[in-house]
mmCIF file of C-alpha atoms in Angstrom:
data_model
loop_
_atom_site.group_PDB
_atom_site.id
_atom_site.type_symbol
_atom_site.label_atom_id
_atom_site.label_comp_id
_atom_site.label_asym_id
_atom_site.label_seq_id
_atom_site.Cartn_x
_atom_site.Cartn_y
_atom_site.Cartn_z
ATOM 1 C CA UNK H 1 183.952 91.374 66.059
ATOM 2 C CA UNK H 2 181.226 91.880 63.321
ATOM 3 C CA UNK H 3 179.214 89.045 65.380
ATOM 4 C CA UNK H 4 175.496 89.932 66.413
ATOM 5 C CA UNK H 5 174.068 87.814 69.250
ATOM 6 C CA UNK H 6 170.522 88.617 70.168
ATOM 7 C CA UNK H 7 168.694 87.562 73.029
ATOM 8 C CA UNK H 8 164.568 87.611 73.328
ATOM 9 C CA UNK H 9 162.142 87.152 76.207
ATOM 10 C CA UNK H 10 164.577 87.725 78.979
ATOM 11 C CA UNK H 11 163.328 88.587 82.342
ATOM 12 C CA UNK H 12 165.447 89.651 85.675
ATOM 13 C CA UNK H 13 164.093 89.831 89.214
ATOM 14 C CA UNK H 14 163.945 87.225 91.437
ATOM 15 C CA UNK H 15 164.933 83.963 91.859
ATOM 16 C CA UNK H 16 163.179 81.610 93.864
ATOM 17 C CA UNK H 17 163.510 78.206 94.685
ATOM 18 C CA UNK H 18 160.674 75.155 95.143
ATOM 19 C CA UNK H 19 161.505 71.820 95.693
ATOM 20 C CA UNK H 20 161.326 69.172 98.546
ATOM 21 C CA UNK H 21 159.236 65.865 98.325
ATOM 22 C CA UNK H 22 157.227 63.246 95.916
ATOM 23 C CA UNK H 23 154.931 65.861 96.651
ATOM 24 C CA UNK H 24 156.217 68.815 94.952
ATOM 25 C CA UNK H 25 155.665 66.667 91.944
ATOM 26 C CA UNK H 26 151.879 67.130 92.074
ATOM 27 C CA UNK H 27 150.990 68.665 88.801
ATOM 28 C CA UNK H 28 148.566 71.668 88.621
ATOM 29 C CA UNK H 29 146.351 69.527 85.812
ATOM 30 C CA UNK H 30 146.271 66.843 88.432
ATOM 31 C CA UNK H 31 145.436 69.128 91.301
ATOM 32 C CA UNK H 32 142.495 71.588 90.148
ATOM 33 C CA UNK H 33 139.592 69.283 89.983
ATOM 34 C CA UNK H 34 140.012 69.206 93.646
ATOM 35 C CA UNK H 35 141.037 72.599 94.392
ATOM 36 C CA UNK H 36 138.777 75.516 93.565
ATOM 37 C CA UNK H 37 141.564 78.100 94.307
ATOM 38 C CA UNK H 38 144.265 76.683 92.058
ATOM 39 C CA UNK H 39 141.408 75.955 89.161
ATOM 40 C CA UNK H 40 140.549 80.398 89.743
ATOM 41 C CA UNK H 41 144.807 80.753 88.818
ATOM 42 C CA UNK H 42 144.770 78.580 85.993
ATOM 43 C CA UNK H 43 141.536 80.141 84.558
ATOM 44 C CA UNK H 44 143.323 83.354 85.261
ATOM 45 C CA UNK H 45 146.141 82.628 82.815
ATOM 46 C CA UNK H 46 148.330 83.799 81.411
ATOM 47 C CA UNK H 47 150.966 85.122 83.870
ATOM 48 C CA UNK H 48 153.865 85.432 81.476
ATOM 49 C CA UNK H 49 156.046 87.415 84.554
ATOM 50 C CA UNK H 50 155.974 83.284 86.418
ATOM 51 C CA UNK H 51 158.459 80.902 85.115
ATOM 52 C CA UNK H 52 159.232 77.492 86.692
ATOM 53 C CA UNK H 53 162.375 75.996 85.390
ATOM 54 C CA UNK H 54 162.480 72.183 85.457
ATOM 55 C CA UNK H 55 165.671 70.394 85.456
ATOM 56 C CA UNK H 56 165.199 67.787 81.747
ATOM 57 C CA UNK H 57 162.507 70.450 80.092
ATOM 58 C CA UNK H 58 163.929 73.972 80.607
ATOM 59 C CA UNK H 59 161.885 76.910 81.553
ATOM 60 C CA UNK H 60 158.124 77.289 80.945
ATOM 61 C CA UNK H 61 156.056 80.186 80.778
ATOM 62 C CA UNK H 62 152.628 80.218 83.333
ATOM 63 C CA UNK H 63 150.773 81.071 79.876
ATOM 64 C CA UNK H 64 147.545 78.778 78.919
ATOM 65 C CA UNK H 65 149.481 75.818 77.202
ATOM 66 C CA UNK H 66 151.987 75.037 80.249
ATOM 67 C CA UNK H 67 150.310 76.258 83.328
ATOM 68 C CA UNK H 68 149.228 72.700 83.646
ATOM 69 C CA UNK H 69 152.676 71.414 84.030
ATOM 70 C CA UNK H 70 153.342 73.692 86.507
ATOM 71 C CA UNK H 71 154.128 71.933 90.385
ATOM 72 C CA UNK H 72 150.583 72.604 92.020
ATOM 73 C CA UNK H 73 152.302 73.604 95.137
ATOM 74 C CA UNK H 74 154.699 76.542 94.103
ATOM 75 C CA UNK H 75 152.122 78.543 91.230
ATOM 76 C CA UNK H 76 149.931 80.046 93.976
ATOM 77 C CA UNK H 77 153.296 80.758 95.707
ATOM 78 C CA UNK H 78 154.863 82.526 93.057
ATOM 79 C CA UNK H 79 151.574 84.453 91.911
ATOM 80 C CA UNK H 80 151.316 85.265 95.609
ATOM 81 C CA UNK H 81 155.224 86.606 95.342
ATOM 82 C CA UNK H 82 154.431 88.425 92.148
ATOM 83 C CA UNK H 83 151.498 90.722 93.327
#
C-alpha cells in the first residue's frame, strides 16, 4: 500500500540477559556513593550503544538522565561487553 512506517533509533547486536535476585534490583543512583568504579561509568556517560530493557518501563538509554536507573550490577557488565 501507499502506507509509510518509519522506525528511529534502532540498534541490532546482541542480546543479553541480567536478572536473578532482590539484588539485581540495586539501582546504580543507590550504589555509587559507595562504589568508586561504578561512580567513574556514570560520570563517563553517555553510552547510547547500552540499553537495559525493564519489564513495566520499556527500554532506557545509558545516557545522563537514566543511567541512574540502570541495575548497578549489569552496567559495568554490559560496558565491559561493549568495549
Amino acid at each position: 500500500g501507499d502506507t509509510t512506517l518509519t522506525r528511529t533509533n534502532i540498534l541490532v547486536g546482541e542480546v543479553w540477559v541480567g536478572c536473578g535476585q532482590s539484588n539485581m534490583d540495586m539501582l546504580t543512583r543507590l550504589a555509587v556513593a559507595n562504589d568508586e568504579a561504578l561512580a567513574a561509568i556514570v560520570a563517563a556517560a553517555p553510552c547510547p550503544q547500552i540499553r537495559q530493557f525493564h519489564v513495566k518501563e520499556g527500554w532506557r538509554v545509558a545516557d545522563a538522565k537514566e543511567i541512574g536507573e540502570f541495575g548497578a550490577l549489569v552496567l559495568p557488565f554490559g560496558l565491559r561487553l561493549y568495549k
